XYZ file of C-alpha atoms in Angstrom:
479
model
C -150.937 -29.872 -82.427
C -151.490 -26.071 -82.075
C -154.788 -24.623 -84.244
C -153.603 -23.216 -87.602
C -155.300 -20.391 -89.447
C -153.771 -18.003 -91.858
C -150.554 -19.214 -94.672
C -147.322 -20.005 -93.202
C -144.454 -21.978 -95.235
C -142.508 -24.321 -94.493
C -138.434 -25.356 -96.032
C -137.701 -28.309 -97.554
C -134.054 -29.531 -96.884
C -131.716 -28.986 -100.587
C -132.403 -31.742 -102.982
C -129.105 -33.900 -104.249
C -128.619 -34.134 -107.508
C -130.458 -36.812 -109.471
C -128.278 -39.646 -109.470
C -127.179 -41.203 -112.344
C -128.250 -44.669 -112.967
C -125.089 -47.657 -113.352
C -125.100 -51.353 -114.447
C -122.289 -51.378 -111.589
C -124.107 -52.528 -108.344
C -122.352 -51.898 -105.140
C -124.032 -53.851 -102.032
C -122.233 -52.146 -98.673
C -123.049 -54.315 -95.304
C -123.162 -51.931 -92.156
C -125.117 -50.372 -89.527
C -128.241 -47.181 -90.274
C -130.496 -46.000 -87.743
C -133.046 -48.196 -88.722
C -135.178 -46.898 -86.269
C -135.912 -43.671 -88.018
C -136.505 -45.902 -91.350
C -138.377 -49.194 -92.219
C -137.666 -51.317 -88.708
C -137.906 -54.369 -91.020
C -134.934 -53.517 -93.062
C -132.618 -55.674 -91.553
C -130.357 -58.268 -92.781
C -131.997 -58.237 -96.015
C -131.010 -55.916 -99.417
C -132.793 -53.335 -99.749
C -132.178 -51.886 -103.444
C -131.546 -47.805 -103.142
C -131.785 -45.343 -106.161
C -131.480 -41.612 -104.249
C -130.728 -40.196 -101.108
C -134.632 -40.077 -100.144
C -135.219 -43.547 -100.487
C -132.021 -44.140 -97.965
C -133.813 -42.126 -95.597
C -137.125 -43.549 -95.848
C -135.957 -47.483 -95.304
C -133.133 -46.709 -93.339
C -132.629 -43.263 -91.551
C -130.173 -40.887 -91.710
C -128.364 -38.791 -88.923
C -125.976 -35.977 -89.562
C -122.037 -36.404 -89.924
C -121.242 -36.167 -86.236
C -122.323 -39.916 -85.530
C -121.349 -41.439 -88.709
C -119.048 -43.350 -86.711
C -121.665 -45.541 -85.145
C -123.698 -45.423 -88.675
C -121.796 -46.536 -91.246
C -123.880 -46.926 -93.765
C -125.538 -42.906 -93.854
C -121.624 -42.254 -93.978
C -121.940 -44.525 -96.957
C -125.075 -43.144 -98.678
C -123.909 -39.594 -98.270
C -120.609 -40.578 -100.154
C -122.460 -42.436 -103.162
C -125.791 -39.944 -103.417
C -123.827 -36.681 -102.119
C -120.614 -36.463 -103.600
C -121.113 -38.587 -106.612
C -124.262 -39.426 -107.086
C -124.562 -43.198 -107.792
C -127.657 -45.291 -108.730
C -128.337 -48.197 -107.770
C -126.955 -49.002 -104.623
C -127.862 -51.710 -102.094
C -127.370 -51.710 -98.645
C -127.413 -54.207 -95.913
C -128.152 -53.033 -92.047
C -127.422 -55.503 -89.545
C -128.311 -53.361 -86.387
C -131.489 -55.155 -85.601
C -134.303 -53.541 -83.055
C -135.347 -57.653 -82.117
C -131.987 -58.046 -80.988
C -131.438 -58.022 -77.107
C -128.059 -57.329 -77.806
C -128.418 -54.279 -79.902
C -131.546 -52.568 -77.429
C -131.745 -51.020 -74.158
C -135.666 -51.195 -72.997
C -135.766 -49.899 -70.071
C -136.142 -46.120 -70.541
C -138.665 -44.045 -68.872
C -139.280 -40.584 -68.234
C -141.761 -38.337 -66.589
C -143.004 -35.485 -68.392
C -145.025 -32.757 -66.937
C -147.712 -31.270 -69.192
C -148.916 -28.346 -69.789
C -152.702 -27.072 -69.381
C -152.307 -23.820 -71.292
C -150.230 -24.158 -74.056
C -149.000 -27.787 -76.048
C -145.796 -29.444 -74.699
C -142.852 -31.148 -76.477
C -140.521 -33.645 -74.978
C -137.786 -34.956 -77.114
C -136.378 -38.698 -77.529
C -133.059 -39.982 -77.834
C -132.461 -40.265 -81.516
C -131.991 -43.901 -80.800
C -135.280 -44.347 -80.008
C -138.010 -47.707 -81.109
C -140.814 -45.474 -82.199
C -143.079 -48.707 -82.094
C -141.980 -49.051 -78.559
C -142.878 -45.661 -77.046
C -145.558 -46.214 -74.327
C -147.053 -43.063 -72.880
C -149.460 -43.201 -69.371
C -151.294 -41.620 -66.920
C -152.328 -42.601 -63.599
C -151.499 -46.152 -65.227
C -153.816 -45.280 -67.456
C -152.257 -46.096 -71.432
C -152.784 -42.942 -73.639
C -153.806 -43.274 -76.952
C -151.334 -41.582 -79.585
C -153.198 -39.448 -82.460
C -155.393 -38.521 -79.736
C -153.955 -38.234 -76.268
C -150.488 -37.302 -77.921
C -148.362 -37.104 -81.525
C -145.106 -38.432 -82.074
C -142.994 -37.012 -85.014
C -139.659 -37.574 -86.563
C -137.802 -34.532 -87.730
C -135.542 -34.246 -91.246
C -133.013 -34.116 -88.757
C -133.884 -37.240 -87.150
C -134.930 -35.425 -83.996
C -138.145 -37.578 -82.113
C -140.462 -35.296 -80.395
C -143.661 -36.185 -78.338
C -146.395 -33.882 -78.279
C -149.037 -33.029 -75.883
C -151.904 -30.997 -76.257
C -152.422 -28.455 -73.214
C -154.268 -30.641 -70.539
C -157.311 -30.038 -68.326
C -155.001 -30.322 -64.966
C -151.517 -30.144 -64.892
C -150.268 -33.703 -64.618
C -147.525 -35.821 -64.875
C -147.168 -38.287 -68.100
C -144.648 -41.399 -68.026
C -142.735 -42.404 -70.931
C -141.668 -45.699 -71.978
C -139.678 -46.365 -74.455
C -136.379 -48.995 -76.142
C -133.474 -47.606 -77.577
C -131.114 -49.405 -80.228
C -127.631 -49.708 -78.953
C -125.640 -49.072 -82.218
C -122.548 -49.717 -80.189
C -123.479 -53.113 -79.213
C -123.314 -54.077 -83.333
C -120.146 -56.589 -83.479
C -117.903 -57.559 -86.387
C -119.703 -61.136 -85.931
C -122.581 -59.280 -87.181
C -121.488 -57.869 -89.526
C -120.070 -61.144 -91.057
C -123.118 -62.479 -90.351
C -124.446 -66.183 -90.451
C -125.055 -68.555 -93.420
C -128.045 -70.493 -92.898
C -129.668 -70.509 -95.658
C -132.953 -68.562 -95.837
C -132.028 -66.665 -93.065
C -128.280 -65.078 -93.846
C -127.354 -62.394 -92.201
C -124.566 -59.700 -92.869
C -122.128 -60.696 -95.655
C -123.934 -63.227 -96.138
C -127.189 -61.507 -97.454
C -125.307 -61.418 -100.206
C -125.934 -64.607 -101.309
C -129.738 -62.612 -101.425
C -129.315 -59.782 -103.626
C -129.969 -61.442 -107.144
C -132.940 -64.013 -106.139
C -134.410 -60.652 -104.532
C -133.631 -57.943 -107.083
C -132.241 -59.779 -110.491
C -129.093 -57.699 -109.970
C -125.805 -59.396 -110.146
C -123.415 -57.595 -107.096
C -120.242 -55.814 -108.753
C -118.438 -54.469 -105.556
C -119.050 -55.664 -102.500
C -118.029 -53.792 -99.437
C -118.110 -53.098 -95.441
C -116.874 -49.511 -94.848
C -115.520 -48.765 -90.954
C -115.674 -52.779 -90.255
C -113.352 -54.173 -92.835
C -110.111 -53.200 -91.593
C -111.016 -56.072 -88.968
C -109.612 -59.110 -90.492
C -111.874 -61.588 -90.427
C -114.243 -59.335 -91.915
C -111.993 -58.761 -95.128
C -111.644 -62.118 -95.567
C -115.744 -62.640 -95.044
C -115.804 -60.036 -98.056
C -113.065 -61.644 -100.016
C -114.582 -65.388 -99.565
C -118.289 -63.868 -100.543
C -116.714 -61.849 -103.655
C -115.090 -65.355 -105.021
C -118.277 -66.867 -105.743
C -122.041 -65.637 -105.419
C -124.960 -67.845 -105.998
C -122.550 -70.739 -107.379
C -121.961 -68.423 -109.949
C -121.060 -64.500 -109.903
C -118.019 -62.941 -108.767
C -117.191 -59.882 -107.789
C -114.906 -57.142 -106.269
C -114.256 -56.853 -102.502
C -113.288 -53.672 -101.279
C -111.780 -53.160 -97.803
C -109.112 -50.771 -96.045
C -106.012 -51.296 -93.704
C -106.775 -49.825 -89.823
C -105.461 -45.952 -90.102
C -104.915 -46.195 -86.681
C -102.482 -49.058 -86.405
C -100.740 -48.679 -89.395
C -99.725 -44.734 -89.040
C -96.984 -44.925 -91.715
C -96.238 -45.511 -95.087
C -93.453 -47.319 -94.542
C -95.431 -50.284 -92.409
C -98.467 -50.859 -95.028
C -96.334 -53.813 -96.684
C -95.852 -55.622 -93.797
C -99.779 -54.822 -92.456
C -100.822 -55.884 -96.047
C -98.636 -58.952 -96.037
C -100.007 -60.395 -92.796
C -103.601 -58.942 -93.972
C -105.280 -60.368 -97.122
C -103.863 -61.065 -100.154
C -106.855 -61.754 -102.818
C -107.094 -61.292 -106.628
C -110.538 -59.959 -105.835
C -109.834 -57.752 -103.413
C -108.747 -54.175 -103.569
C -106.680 -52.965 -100.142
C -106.702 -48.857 -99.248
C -104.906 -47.059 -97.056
C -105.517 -44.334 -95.598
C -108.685 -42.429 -95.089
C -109.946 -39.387 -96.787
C -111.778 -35.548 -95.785
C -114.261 -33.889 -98.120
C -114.327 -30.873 -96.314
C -114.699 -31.492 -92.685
C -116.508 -34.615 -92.856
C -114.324 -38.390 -92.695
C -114.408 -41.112 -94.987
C -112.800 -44.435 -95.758
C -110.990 -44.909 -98.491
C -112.888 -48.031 -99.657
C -116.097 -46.565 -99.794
C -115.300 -43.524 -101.721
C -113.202 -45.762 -104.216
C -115.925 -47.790 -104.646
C -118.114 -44.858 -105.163
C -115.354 -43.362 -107.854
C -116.019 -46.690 -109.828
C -119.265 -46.869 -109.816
C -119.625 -43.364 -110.954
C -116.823 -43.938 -113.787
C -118.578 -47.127 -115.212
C -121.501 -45.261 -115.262
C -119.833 -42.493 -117.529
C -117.992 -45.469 -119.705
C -121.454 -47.228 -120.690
C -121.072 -50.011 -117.848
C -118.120 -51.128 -118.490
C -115.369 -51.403 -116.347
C -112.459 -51.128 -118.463
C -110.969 -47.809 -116.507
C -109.538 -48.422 -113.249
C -109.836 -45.534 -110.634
C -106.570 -44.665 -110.511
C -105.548 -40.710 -111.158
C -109.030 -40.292 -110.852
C -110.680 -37.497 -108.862
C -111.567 -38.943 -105.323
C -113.755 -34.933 -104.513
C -111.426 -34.976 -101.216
C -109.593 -31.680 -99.403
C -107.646 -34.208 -97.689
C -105.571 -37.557 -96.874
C -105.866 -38.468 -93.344
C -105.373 -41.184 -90.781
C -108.057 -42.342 -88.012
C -107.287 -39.545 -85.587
C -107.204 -36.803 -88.161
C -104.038 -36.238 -88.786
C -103.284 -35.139 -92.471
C -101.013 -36.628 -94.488
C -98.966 -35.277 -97.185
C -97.923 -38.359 -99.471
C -95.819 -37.611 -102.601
C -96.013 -39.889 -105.100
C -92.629 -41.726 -104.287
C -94.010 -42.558 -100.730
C -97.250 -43.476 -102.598
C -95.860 -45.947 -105.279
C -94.204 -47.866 -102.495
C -97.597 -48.593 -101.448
C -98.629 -49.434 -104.722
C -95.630 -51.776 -104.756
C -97.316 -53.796 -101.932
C -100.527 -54.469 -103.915
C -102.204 -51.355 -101.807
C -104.396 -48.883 -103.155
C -103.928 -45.182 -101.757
C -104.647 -41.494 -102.614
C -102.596 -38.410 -103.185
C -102.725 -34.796 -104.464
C -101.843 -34.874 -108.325
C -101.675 -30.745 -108.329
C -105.074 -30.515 -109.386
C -106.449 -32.895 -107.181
C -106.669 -35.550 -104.897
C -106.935 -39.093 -106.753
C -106.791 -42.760 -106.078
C -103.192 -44.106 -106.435
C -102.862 -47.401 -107.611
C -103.507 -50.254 -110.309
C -103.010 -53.503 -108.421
C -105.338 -55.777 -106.212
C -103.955 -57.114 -103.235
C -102.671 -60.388 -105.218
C -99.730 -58.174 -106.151
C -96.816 -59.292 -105.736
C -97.328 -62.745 -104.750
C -98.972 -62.648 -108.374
C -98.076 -61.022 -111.531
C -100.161 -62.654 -114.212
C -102.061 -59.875 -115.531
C -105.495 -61.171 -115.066
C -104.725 -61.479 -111.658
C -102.920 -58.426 -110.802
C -104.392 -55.830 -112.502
C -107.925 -54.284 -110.714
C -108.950 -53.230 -114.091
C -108.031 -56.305 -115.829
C -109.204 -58.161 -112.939
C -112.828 -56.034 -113.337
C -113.133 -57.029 -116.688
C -112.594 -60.709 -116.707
C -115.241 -60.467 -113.883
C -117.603 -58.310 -116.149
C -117.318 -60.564 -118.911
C -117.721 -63.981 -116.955
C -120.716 -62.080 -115.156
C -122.351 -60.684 -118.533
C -122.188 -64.454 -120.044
C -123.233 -66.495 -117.293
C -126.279 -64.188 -117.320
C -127.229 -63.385 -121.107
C -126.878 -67.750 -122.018
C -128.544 -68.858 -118.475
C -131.552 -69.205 -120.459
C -129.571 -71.860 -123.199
C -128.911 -74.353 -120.600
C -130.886 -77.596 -121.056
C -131.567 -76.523 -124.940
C -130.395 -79.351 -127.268
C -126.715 -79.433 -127.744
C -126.453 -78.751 -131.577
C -124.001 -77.008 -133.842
C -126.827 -74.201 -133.681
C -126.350 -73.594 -130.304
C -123.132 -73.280 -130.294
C -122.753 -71.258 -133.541
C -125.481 -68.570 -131.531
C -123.413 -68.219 -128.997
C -120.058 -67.990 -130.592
C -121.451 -65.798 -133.272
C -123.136 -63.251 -130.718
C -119.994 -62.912 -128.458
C -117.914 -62.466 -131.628
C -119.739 -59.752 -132.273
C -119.688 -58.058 -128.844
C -115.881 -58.573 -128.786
C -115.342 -57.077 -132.205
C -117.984 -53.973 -131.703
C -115.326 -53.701 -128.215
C -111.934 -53.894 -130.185
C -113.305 -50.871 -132.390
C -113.896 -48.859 -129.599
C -110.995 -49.177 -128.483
C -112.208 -51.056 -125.312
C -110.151 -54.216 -124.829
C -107.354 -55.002 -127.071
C -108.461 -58.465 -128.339
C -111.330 -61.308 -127.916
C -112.783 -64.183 -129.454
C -114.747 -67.429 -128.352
C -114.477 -71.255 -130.078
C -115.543 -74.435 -130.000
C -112.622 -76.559 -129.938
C -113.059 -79.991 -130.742
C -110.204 -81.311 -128.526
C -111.419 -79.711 -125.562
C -114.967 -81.511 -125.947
C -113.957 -85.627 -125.596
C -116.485 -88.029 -127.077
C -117.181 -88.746 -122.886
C -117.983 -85.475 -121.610
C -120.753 -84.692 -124.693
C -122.725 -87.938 -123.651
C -122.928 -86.397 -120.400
C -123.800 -83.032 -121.716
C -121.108 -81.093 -120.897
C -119.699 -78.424 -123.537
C -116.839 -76.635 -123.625
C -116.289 -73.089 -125.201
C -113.197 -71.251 -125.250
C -112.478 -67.451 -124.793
C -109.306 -65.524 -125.456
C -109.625 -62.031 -124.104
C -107.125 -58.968 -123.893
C -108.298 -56.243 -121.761
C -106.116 -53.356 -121.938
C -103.627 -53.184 -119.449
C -102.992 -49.550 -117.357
C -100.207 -47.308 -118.789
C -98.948 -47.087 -115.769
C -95.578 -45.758 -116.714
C -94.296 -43.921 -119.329
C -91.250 -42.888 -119.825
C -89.440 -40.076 -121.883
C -85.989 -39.867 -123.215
C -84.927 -36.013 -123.438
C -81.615 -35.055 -125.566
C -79.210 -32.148 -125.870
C -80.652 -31.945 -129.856
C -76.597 -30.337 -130.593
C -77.623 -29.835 -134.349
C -80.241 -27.841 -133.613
C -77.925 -25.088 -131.411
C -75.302 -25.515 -134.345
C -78.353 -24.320 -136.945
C -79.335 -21.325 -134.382
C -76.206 -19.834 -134.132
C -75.254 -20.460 -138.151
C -73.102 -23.263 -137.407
């Protein structure tokens, strides 16, 4: 490191805005350079409230290799564009994989005996691995040499000018992003040790929160990761559900016209939102799943945690529609309601901007009951089953009296009422039903409650009749 003497100043890369803070948790499986972050961050949540905390346990690297990082693309979308809080990612590119390294680079580096030399490392670089010698001597870093990581990501070795001019050699293992496989991205299921997907199955033992939208952005267009997503969203720790999120490949299906019969032979899930295509905010690429996941997140936020607005007509912050290769396309909303009419969620430009396009999860239109069809319908039954597993989890084993079941019938009534005044959901109430609790299944402690619940449905059409009014050109003209 040269001598400093005198001020100097240095520029701190622009702060994103403070993120707001959502009971909406989104966990997103993918790969980060992991290597510029925490190394240990791998297969495991890691709970995320701002942009610098991405980059401290995971990394970051600029737009330009998002493809092979998925999850900066991610982070960028969610802290950059619409600034979410909390979110939790999962990496799965792992530095003690064999199949994800390369450690067998080396270099020779001549240094310097008058003024300090820098040699700079792949980006991809183990910094724990970087072995520097001399005459097969081992230098000692912090003393022989200095190894720093740029905001950039850029790794640079240092050497302070030397007595002689000599030659140094470098040592050094390199992830191989490229290497990272759909398999590992589903991951595997033993338990203790899930990877992938399923770390899901992780997230509330490890950080109390109860995943709301679960997602895999630039994987799940394979198949078999969809359905991973769609299988893990069902039913988390015995439990939870959720909402999978997941996109048709914008490189196959080129077309409108062929996303029914991709959907068709792709998933078709009450819990399980399909997009198609991709979007642009400004030159950079996204998915569509990961920025409609972002637009709900940020729109519970703003409607007190409560998922009672779907994201359709809703601002997506994109300059563009596009397919995998870049093409733009121009979708009216004719071309786009076909796609709705396959249970496919898309985006178009409204005339003020571009939105999400769509109401329906892919169940539609194998199924049309409501709470089945319906993402925000869908959202809500899932919010409320979610909210009341977790607020009576702490009644279970208490003695099975007409007092606990009046607290919990009178506290829900409540909720549901202080809802219907605000206009929230249409309808709710909860019971005890004394035909639905046999004489048998009380000895064996078992009690049944019953809830009717209305969310409110989308308008998603409405229509209006225009008449010739002929009186009223009979009273202009003094008729």
């Amino acid at each position: 490191m040269s001598y400093k003497h005198g001020i100097t100043t240095v520029e701190a890369a622009t702060s994103m805005t403070t993120p707001i803070e959502s009971g909406t948790v989104q966990v997103i499986i993918g790969v980060a350079p992991i290597n510029l972050g925490n190394p240990g961050n791998v297969n495991k949540p890691v709970v995320i409230h701002n942009f610098a905390e991405f980059v401290k346990e995971f990394g970051y690297v600029d737009a330009s290799e998002w493809g092979k990082y998925s999850l900066c693309r991610a982070a960028y979308m969610n802290f950059g564009v619409f600034n979410n809080s909390p979110i939790v990612f999962i990496n799965v590119l792992d530095p003690q994989n064999s199949a994800h390294i390369k450690a067998d680079n080396n270099e020779d580096i001549s240094v310097s005996t008058t003024a300090e030399t820098v040699a700079t490392l792949p980006n991809t670089t183990v910094l724990s691995s970087i072995v520097v010698t001399s005459g097969g001597a081992t230098l000692n870093e912090g003393t022989d040499y200095s190894v720093e990581v740029s905001d950039a990501g850029v790794i640079s070795v240092t050497f302070p000018p030397m007595t002689a001019s000599t030659k140094v050699q470098v040592a050094y293992t390199t992830l191989k992003p490229s290497e990272v496989t759909a398999t590992d991205i589903i991951g595997v299921g033993t338990v203790g040790a899930e990877k992938g997907i399923g770390a899901v199955r992780k997230v509330f033992p490890k950080t109390g929160l109860v995943p709301s939208l679960i997602l895999a952005p630039g994987w799940s267009h394979n198949k078999t990761v969809a359905v991973k997503l769609q299988s893990t969203a069902t039913k988390i720790n015995g439990s939870f559900k959720a909402m999978a999120i997941v996109d048709l490949n914008c490189d196959t299906v080129t077309n409108y016209t062929d996303v029914r019969e991709a959907k068709a032979k792709f998933i078709v899930e009450a819990n399980t939102i399909v997009c198609w295509p991709k979007i642009k905010v400004d030159d950079d690429t996204f998915t569509l799943s990961e920025a409609v996941a972002a637009l709900m997140q940020s729109t519970d936020a703003n409607n007190g945690d409560i998922p009672y607005s779907g994201p359709s007509n809703l601002s997506l912050k994109a300059t563009a529609v596009v397919l995998e290769d870049g093409t733009e396309l121009l979708l009216d909303e004719e071309q786009a309601n076909e796609i709705n009419a396959a249970g496919v969620l898309t985006a178009i430009n409204n005339g003020v901007s571009f939105v999400a396009w769509g109401n329906n999860t892919s169940a539609y239109p194998n199924l049309t009951d409501v709470k089945d069809r319906y993402i925000m319908v869908r959202r809500m039954f899932i919010y409320f089953e979610n909210s009341f597993i977790n607020t009576y989890r702490q009644k279970v084993d208490n003695p099975m009296n007409s007092r606990l079941i009046e607290s919990i019938c009178d506290s829900e009534n409540i909720k549901f009422n202080s809802l219907v005044a605000r206009n929230i959901i249409a309808g709710g109430k909860i019971q005890y039903i004394e035909s639905e609790n046999p004489t048998t299944d009380l000895l064996n402690g078992r009690l049944k409650l019953h809830t009717y619940y209305a969310p409110f449905t989308p308008a998603e059409h409405i229509e209006n009749t225009v008449e010739y009014d002929v009186e009223a050109l009979k009273g202009a003209l003094g008729g």
